[in-house]
Amino acid sequence: MARVLVAVTGGVAAIKAPHLLRLLRAQGHEVRVLATPRALEFITPLSLAVAAGGEVATEEAWFRPDGRALHIELARWAEVVLVAPATADAMAKAALGLADDLLSATLLAGAKRVAWAPAMNEAMWLAPKTQEHARTLEAMGHALFGPAYGPLAAVGEGEGWGRMLEPEELLERLQALLTPKDLKGLKLLVSAGPTREYLDPVRFLSNPSSGRMGYAVAEAARDRGAEVVLVSGPTTLPAPWGVEVVRVESALEMREAILGRYSWAQAVVMAAAVADYRPAEVSREKEPKVAAEKVLRLLPNPDILKELGENKGPRVLVGFAMETGEGLARAKEKLLRKNLDLIVLNWVNREGVGFGSLENEVVLLLRDGRVLELPRMKKRQVADRILDLVKEFWKG
Ligand code: C5P
């Protein structure tokens, strides 16, 4: 958790600042808020103060009667300054090193980390000067969160680049910014979700995998600095930012996508629930319904992970196993047969964990014989525990 100074500048997205402040506080961050005079034309000091749980630093309060200078105090206090929304003007000032108002002076006074959430019309965002300033800020070590493509505020403007990221997304980016980059340099391939094995254009065999566990691994690894490619079966989850997402449907497509990136990868986490069989005959036309009994002939799908294990080289390989009853022995057997470093054992039929849920309760079995039973925790936390072990094997 960090001390975060949210600096609000003059854009219509300033009305989202109270929500952002509340989210930050709910996550356990300590927050303070600064607002420029223009910001206060969009949002009142009172709504900001209530959301921040403290007073608003404004231009009027810059130099205090007791002789303290607010810009110096804020720059020392804040571990991160998040400018949201950030106008083109505020970015330009910081890029040039101007310091004629409270925000620019605070930034120049040596704020440790700075992140910008640009919000402006597309024409202004794409203007060469704004782009130049954005690059300068990045070169100074500042982070840029967005902007996103979407509906623009001014009347009649339609859609474009320049929309501020939503407060929830800003929170995610901030979390990533604050995470130590202990996996920097790691090239990680992750698979997630179910596969679909079509019988005809509208019918398929599949399973209820939501993809959440694999997506959590991809996101956690990205936050820790790894380069991540996520091969995903059909899911309803949004594509994670900062990750290359390759979408596939069938096991055969997944196999091709994974083998095609295997030489690049230094570690593979196979979290996908790959269907074990596919229909032997696939009809190009929708099969008519018939009253009679129907027999389906199935062919086994190739075991992708086993193939990876046969050509492992120096890579770290992680598999998943979903078991009932005698799971431990079967998972151990899979670990050896597929030549893995680690297998993550999930339990079928346990309430509140596994397929589709937000939490998981797993046992980690390692190549060296260690067996780690983890308590029930969020899938993101499970992901971090898995990545701790990937790191251990990767660093050798
Ligand atoms: O043998 P089992 O299906 O239980 O193994 C599960 C592990 O193997 C998972 O990591 C899964 O992603 C992977 N797998 C695979 N190809 C298959 C079936 C499973 O890579 N055809």
Coordinates of C-alpha atoms and ligand atoms in Angstrom, one line a residue:
M1 CA 0.0 0.0 0.0
A2 CA 1.2 3.4 -0.8
R3 CA 0.8 7.1 -0.1
V4 CA -1.0 8.3 -3.3
L5 CA -1.5 11.9 -4.3
V6 CA -4.3 12.2 -6.8
A7 CA -4.0 15.4 -8.8
V8 CA -7.2 16.4 -10.6
T9 CA -6.9 18.7 -13.6
G10 CA -9.5 20.4 -15.7
G11 CA -11.4 17.9 -17.8
V12 CA -14.9 16.5 -17.7
A13 CA -13.5 13.2 -16.4
A14 CA -12.7 15.1 -13.2
I15 CA -16.2 13.9 -12.1
K16 CA -14.7 10.4 -11.8
A17 CA -12.1 11.5 -9.3
P18 CA -14.2 10.9 -6.2
H19 CA -14.8 7.3 -7.3
L20 CA -11.1 6.8 -7.9
L21 CA -10.3 8.2 -4.5
R22 CA -12.8 5.9 -2.8
L23 CA -11.4 2.8 -4.7
L24 CA -7.8 3.7 -3.7
R25 CA -8.9 4.1 0.0
A26 CA -10.8 0.8 -0.1
Q27 CA -7.6 -0.9 -1.3
G28 CA -5.8 0.4 1.7
H29 CA -3.9 3.3 0.1
E30 CA -3.3 6.5 1.9
V31 CA -4.6 9.3 -0.3
R32 CA -4.5 13.1 -0.6
V33 CA -6.0 15.1 -3.3
L34 CA -4.9 18.2 -5.3
A35 CA -7.2 20.1 -7.6
T36 CA -6.3 22.8 -10.1
P37 CA -8.6 25.8 -10.5
R38 CA -9.9 24.5 -13.8
A39 CA -10.7 21.1 -12.2
L40 CA -12.9 22.9 -9.7
E41 CA -15.0 24.1 -12.5
F42 CA -16.1 20.5 -13.1
I43 CA -16.1 19.1 -9.5
T44 CA -16.6 20.7 -6.1
P45 CA -13.9 20.8 -3.5
L46 CA -16.4 19.3 -1.1
S47 CA -17.0 16.1 -3.1
L48 CA -13.3 15.6 -3.5
A49 CA -12.6 16.2 0.2
V50 CA -15.3 13.8 1.3
A51 CA -14.0 11.1 -1.1
A52 CA -10.4 11.7 0.0
G53 CA -11.3 11.9 3.7
G54 CA -9.2 15.1 4.0
E55 CA -8.7 18.6 2.7
V56 CA -8.1 19.4 -0.9
A57 CA -4.8 21.0 -1.9
T58 CA -5.7 24.0 -4.0
E59 CA -3.9 27.0 -5.5
E60 CA -5.1 29.2 -2.7
A61 CA -3.5 26.9 -0.1
W62 CA -0.2 26.8 -1.9
F63 CA 1.7 29.0 0.4
R64 CA 0.5 28.9 4.0
P65 CA 0.4 31.6 6.5
D66 CA 2.8 29.6 8.7
G67 CA 5.4 29.7 6.0
R68 CA 5.2 26.1 4.9
A69 CA 5.2 25.4 1.1
L70 CA 2.6 22.9 0.1
H71 CA 4.4 21.8 -3.1
I72 CA 7.5 20.7 -1.2
E73 CA 5.4 19.0 1.5
L74 CA 3.3 17.1 -1.1
A75 CA 6.3 16.0 -3.2
R76 CA 8.0 14.6 -0.1
W77 CA 4.8 12.9 1.2
A78 CA 3.6 11.2 -2.0
E79 CA 5.1 7.9 -3.0
V80 CA 3.1 8.2 -6.2
V81 CA 1.4 11.2 -7.9
L82 CA -1.5 10.1 -10.1
V83 CA -2.7 12.9 -12.4
A84 CA -6.2 11.9 -13.3
P85 CA -7.6 13.3 -15.4
A86 CA -4.5 14.8 -17.0
T87 CA -4.9 17.6 -19.5
A88 CA -2.5 18.2 -22.4
D89 CA -1.6 21.4 -20.6
A90 CA -0.5 19.7 -17.4
M91 CA 1.5 17.2 -19.3
A92 CA 3.2 19.9 -21.3
K93 CA 4.2 21.9 -18.2
A94 CA 5.7 18.8 -16.6
A95 CA 7.6 17.9 -19.7
L96 CA 9.1 21.3 -20.0
G97 CA 9.8 21.7 -16.3
L98 CA 7.5 24.7 -15.7
A99 CA 6.5 25.3 -12.1
D100 CA 4.0 28.2 -12.0
D101 CA 1.2 26.4 -10.2
L102 CA 0.8 24.0 -7.4
L103 CA 0.7 20.8 -9.5
S104 CA 3.7 21.6 -11.8
A105 CA 5.7 22.9 -8.8
T106 CA 4.9 19.7 -6.9
L107 CA 6.1 17.5 -9.8
L108 CA 9.3 19.6 -10.2
A109 CA 10.0 19.5 -6.5
G110 CA 10.9 15.8 -6.9
A111 CA 7.8 13.7 -6.8
K112 CA 9.1 10.1 -6.6
R113 CA 6.8 8.4 -9.0
V114 CA 4.4 10.0 -11.4
A115 CA 1.6 8.4 -13.5
W116 CA -0.6 10.3 -16.0
A117 CA -4.2 9.4 -17.0
P118 CA -4.6 11.6 -20.1
A119 CA -8.1 12.8 -20.9
M120 CA -8.7 15.0 -23.9
N121 CA -10.1 15.2 -27.4
E122 CA -8.4 12.9 -29.9
A123 CA -7.1 15.8 -32.0
M124 CA -5.3 17.1 -28.9
W125 CA -4.0 13.7 -27.8
L126 CA -2.6 12.9 -31.3
A127 CA -1.2 16.4 -31.8
P128 CA 2.6 16.1 -32.4
K129 CA 3.4 18.3 -29.4
T130 CA 1.3 16.3 -27.0
Q131 CA 2.9 13.1 -28.3
E132 CA 6.4 14.6 -27.9
H133 CA 5.6 15.6 -24.3
A134 CA 4.2 12.1 -23.6
R135 CA 7.4 10.6 -24.8
T136 CA 9.5 13.1 -22.8
L137 CA 7.5 12.2 -19.6
E138 CA 8.1 8.5 -20.3
A139 CA 11.8 9.1 -20.8
M140 CA 11.7 10.9 -17.4
G141 CA 10.4 7.6 -15.9
H142 CA 6.8 8.7 -15.6
A143 CA 4.1 6.2 -16.5
L144 CA 1.2 6.8 -18.9
F145 CA -2.1 5.0 -18.1
G146 CA -4.1 5.2 -21.3
P147 CA -5.8 7.0 -22.8
A148 CA -8.4 4.6 -24.1
Y149 CA -10.5 4.6 -27.3
G150 CA -14.1 5.3 -26.8
P151 CA -16.9 8.0 -26.7
L152 CA -15.4 11.5 -26.3
A153 CA -17.0 14.1 -24.0
A154 CA -17.5 17.1 -26.2
V155 CA -20.9 17.3 -28.0
G156 CA -20.9 15.8 -31.4
E157 CA -17.4 14.3 -31.2
G158 CA -18.3 10.6 -31.5
E159 CA -15.5 8.1 -30.6
G160 CA -11.8 8.4 -30.5
W161 CA -8.5 8.1 -28.6
G162 CA -8.4 10.4 -25.6
R163 CA -10.9 8.9 -23.1
M164 CA -9.6 8.5 -19.6
L165 CA -9.3 5.0 -18.3
E166 CA -12.0 4.1 -15.9
P167 CA -11.1 4.3 -12.2
E168 CA -11.1 0.5 -11.8
E169 CA -8.6 0.3 -14.6
L170 CA -6.4 3.1 -13.1
L171 CA -6.4 1.2 -9.9
E172 CA -5.1 -1.9 -11.7
R173 CA -2.4 0.1 -13.5
L174 CA -1.3 1.6 -10.2
Q175 CA -1.1 -1.8 -8.6
A176 CA 1.1 -2.9 -11.4
L177 CA 3.3 0.1 -11.1
L178 CA 3.8 -0.5 -7.4
T179 CA 4.6 -4.3 -7.9
P180 CA 8.4 -5.1 -7.8
K181 CA 9.6 -6.4 -11.2
D182 CA 11.1 -9.6 -10.0
L183 CA 10.2 -11.5 -13.2
K184 CA 11.8 -9.0 -15.6
G185 CA 13.3 -10.8 -18.5
L186 CA 11.1 -13.8 -18.3
K187 CA 9.2 -14.9 -21.5
L188 CA 6.1 -16.6 -20.3
L189 CA 3.5 -18.5 -22.3
V190 CA 0.2 -19.1 -20.6
S191 CA -2.8 -21.0 -21.8
A192 CA -6.3 -20.5 -20.3
G193 CA -10.0 -21.3 -20.7
P194 CA -11.8 -24.3 -22.2
T195 CA -11.6 -25.6 -25.8
R196 CA -14.6 -26.2 -28.1
E197 CA -14.7 -29.3 -30.2
Y198 CA -17.3 -28.7 -32.9
L199 CA -19.6 -31.4 -34.2
D200 CA -21.3 -29.0 -36.7
P201 CA -21.4 -25.2 -37.0
V202 CA -23.5 -24.7 -33.9
R203 CA -22.8 -27.7 -31.6
F204 CA -19.6 -28.4 -29.6
L205 CA -18.2 -30.4 -26.7
S206 CA -16.6 -28.2 -24.0
N207 CA -16.3 -27.7 -20.3
P208 CA -17.2 -24.9 -17.8
S209 CA -13.7 -23.5 -17.4
S210 CA -13.9 -19.7 -17.0
G211 CA -10.3 -19.0 -17.8
R212 CA -9.9 -17.0 -14.6
M213 CA -6.9 -19.0 -13.2
G214 CA -4.9 -18.6 -16.4
Y215 CA -5.8 -15.0 -16.8
A216 CA -4.7 -14.4 -13.2
V217 CA -1.3 -16.0 -13.9
A218 CA -0.9 -13.8 -17.0
E219 CA -1.8 -10.6 -15.2
A220 CA 0.3 -11.3 -12.1
A221 CA 3.3 -12.1 -14.3
R222 CA 2.8 -9.0 -16.4
D223 CA 2.7 -6.9 -13.2
R224 CA 5.9 -8.5 -12.0
G225 CA 7.6 -7.5 -15.3
A226 CA 7.4 -10.7 -17.4
E227 CA 6.7 -10.6 -21.1
V228 CA 3.5 -12.6 -21.5
V229 CA 1.7 -14.3 -24.3
L230 CA -1.7 -15.7 -23.4
V231 CA -3.3 -18.4 -25.6
S232 CA -7.0 -18.3 -24.6
G233 CA -9.9 -20.5 -25.4
P234 CA -13.3 -18.9 -25.5
T235 CA -14.0 -17.0 -22.3
T236 CA -16.1 -13.9 -21.3
L237 CA -13.1 -12.3 -19.7
P238 CA -11.7 -9.0 -21.1
A239 CA -8.3 -9.2 -22.7
P240 CA -5.7 -8.1 -20.1
W241 CA -3.8 -5.0 -21.0
G242 CA 0.0 -5.4 -21.6
V243 CA -0.4 -9.0 -22.6
E244 CA -0.4 -10.4 -26.2
V245 CA -3.6 -12.4 -26.4
V246 CA -4.0 -15.2 -29.0
R247 CA -7.6 -16.4 -29.3
V248 CA -8.3 -20.1 -30.3
E249 CA -11.2 -22.4 -30.1
S250 CA -10.3 -26.1 -30.5
A251 CA -7.5 -28.2 -28.9
L252 CA -5.8 -28.5 -32.3
E253 CA -5.8 -24.7 -32.7
M254 CA -4.5 -24.3 -29.2
R255 CA -1.7 -26.8 -29.9
E256 CA -0.7 -24.9 -33.0
A257 CA -0.7 -21.5 -31.2
I258 CA 1.4 -22.9 -28.3
L259 CA 3.9 -24.9 -30.4
G260 CA 4.4 -21.9 -32.6
R261 CA 5.6 -19.8 -29.6
Y262 CA 7.4 -22.6 -27.7
S263 CA 10.9 -21.7 -29.0
W264 CA 10.4 -18.2 -27.7
A265 CA 9.1 -19.2 -24.3
Q266 CA 11.3 -19.7 -21.2
A267 CA 8.3 -20.9 -19.1
V268 CA 4.9 -22.3 -19.9
V269 CA 1.9 -22.4 -17.6
M270 CA -0.8 -24.7 -19.1
A271 CA -3.9 -23.6 -17.2
A272 CA -6.3 -24.4 -20.1
A273 CA -8.9 -27.1 -19.7
V274 CA -8.1 -28.8 -23.0
A275 CA -10.8 -31.2 -24.2
D276 CA -9.5 -34.7 -24.2
Y277 CA -11.6 -35.8 -27.3
R278 CA -13.0 -34.3 -30.4
P279 CA -15.7 -35.6 -32.7
A280 CA -14.3 -37.9 -35.4
E281 CA -16.7 -36.5 -38.0
V282 CA -17.4 -32.8 -38.2
S283 CA -20.3 -31.7 -40.4
R284 CA -20.1 -28.5 -42.4
E285 CA -23.9 -28.2 -42.3
K286 CA -26.0 -28.1 -39.2
E287 CA -27.0 -31.7 -38.4
P288 CA -30.8 -32.2 -38.6
K289 CA -32.5 -33.5 -35.4
V290 CA -33.5 -37.1 -35.7
A291 CA -35.7 -39.0 -33.4
A292 CA -33.5 -42.1 -33.3
E293 CA -30.6 -42.6 -30.9
K294 CA -27.3 -41.2 -32.1
V295 CA -23.8 -42.5 -31.4
L296 CA -20.9 -40.1 -31.4
R297 CA -17.5 -41.4 -32.3
L298 CA -14.6 -39.4 -30.7
L299 CA -10.9 -39.2 -31.4
P300 CA -8.4 -38.4 -28.7
N301 CA -6.8 -34.9 -28.8
P302 CA -3.1 -34.7 -28.7
D303 CA -1.8 -34.0 -25.1
I304 CA -0.1 -30.6 -25.7
L305 CA 1.7 -30.4 -22.4
K306 CA 3.1 -33.9 -22.8
E307 CA 4.5 -32.8 -26.2
L308 CA 6.1 -29.7 -24.5
G309 CA 7.6 -32.0 -21.9
E310 CA 9.2 -34.2 -24.5
N311 CA 11.1 -31.2 -25.8
K312 CA 11.6 -29.3 -22.6
G313 CA 15.1 -28.0 -22.8
P314 CA 15.8 -25.4 -20.1
R315 CA 12.2 -24.3 -19.9
V316 CA 10.1 -24.3 -16.8
L317 CA 6.8 -26.3 -17.3
V318 CA 3.7 -26.0 -15.1
G319 CA 0.6 -28.1 -15.5
F320 CA -2.7 -28.3 -13.8
A321 CA -4.6 -31.3 -12.7
M322 CA -8.3 -31.5 -11.7
E323 CA -9.0 -34.5 -9.5
T324 CA -11.3 -36.1 -7.1
G325 CA -10.5 -38.6 -4.3
E326 CA -7.1 -40.1 -5.0
G327 CA -5.9 -36.9 -6.6
L328 CA -2.4 -36.6 -5.0
A329 CA -1.1 -39.8 -6.4
R330 CA -2.5 -39.2 -9.9
A331 CA -1.2 -35.6 -10.0
K332 CA 2.3 -36.9 -9.0
E333 CA 2.1 -39.4 -11.8
K334 CA 1.2 -36.7 -14.3
L335 CA 4.0 -34.5 -13.1
L336 CA 6.5 -37.2 -14.0
R337 CA 4.8 -38.5 -17.1
K338 CA 4.6 -35.0 -18.7
N339 CA 8.1 -34.1 -17.5
L340 CA 6.9 -31.0 -15.5
D341 CA 8.6 -28.9 -12.8
L342 CA 5.3 -28.2 -11.0
I343 CA 1.7 -29.4 -11.1
V344 CA -1.2 -27.5 -9.6
L345 CA -3.8 -29.8 -8.2
N346 CA -7.4 -28.6 -8.1
W347 CA -10.2 -30.4 -6.5
V348 CA -13.4 -31.1 -8.4
N349 CA -16.7 -30.8 -6.5
R350 CA -15.4 -28.5 -3.7
E351 CA -17.8 -25.7 -3.1
G352 CA -16.6 -22.2 -3.8
V353 CA -13.4 -23.1 -5.6
G354 CA -12.2 -24.3 -9.0
F355 CA -14.2 -23.9 -12.2
G356 CA -15.7 -20.5 -12.6
S357 CA -15.1 -19.3 -9.1
L358 CA -12.9 -16.4 -7.9
E359 CA -11.1 -18.5 -5.3
N360 CA -9.1 -21.6 -5.4
E361 CA -7.7 -24.2 -3.0
V362 CA -4.8 -26.0 -4.5
V363 CA -1.9 -28.3 -3.7
L364 CA 1.4 -27.6 -5.5
L365 CA 3.5 -30.7 -6.3
L366 CA 7.1 -30.0 -7.3
R367 CA 9.5 -32.0 -9.3
D368 CA 11.9 -32.2 -6.3
G369 CA 9.2 -33.9 -4.2
R370 CA 7.9 -30.9 -2.2
V371 CA 4.2 -30.8 -1.7
L372 CA 2.7 -27.4 -0.7
E373 CA -0.9 -27.3 0.4
L374 CA -2.2 -23.8 0.1
P375 CA -5.2 -22.5 2.0
R376 CA -8.2 -21.2 0.1
M377 CA -7.3 -17.8 -1.5
K378 CA -8.0 -15.6 -4.4
K379 CA -6.9 -16.9 -7.8
R380 CA -4.6 -13.9 -8.1
Q381 CA -2.8 -15.0 -4.9
V382 CA -2.6 -18.6 -6.1
A383 CA -1.1 -17.2 -9.3
D384 CA 1.6 -15.3 -7.4
R385 CA 2.5 -18.5 -5.4
I386 CA 2.8 -20.4 -8.7
L387 CA 5.0 -17.6 -10.2
D388 CA 7.2 -17.6 -7.1
L389 CA 8.1 -21.2 -7.9
V390 CA 8.4 -20.5 -11.6
K391 CA 11.0 -17.9 -10.7
E392 CA 12.8 -20.3 -8.5
F393 CA 13.1 -22.9 -11.3
W394 CA 13.9 -20.2 -13.9
K395 CA 16.7 -18.8 -12.0
G396 CA 17.9 -22.3 -11.4
Ligands
C5P1 O1 -3.9 -35.3 -18.2 P1 -4.7 -34.2 -17.7 O2 -5.7 -33.7 -18.8 O3 -5.4 -34.3 -16.4 O4 -3.6 -33.0 -17.6 C1 -4.0 -31.7 -17.3 C2 -2.8 -30.8 -17.8 O5 -2.4 -31.1 -19.1 C3 -3.3 -29.4 -17.8 O6 -2.2 -28.5 -17.6 C4 -3.7 -29.2 -19.3 O7 -3.7 -27.9 -19.7 C5 -2.8 -30.1 -20.0 N1 -3.4 -30.8 -21.2 C6 -2.9 -30.6 -22.5 N2 -3.4 -31.2 -23.6 C7 -4.5 -32.0 -23.4 C8 -5.0 -32.3 -22.2 C9 -4.4 -31.6 -21.1 O8 -1.9 -29.8 -22.6 N3 -5.0 -32.6 -24.5

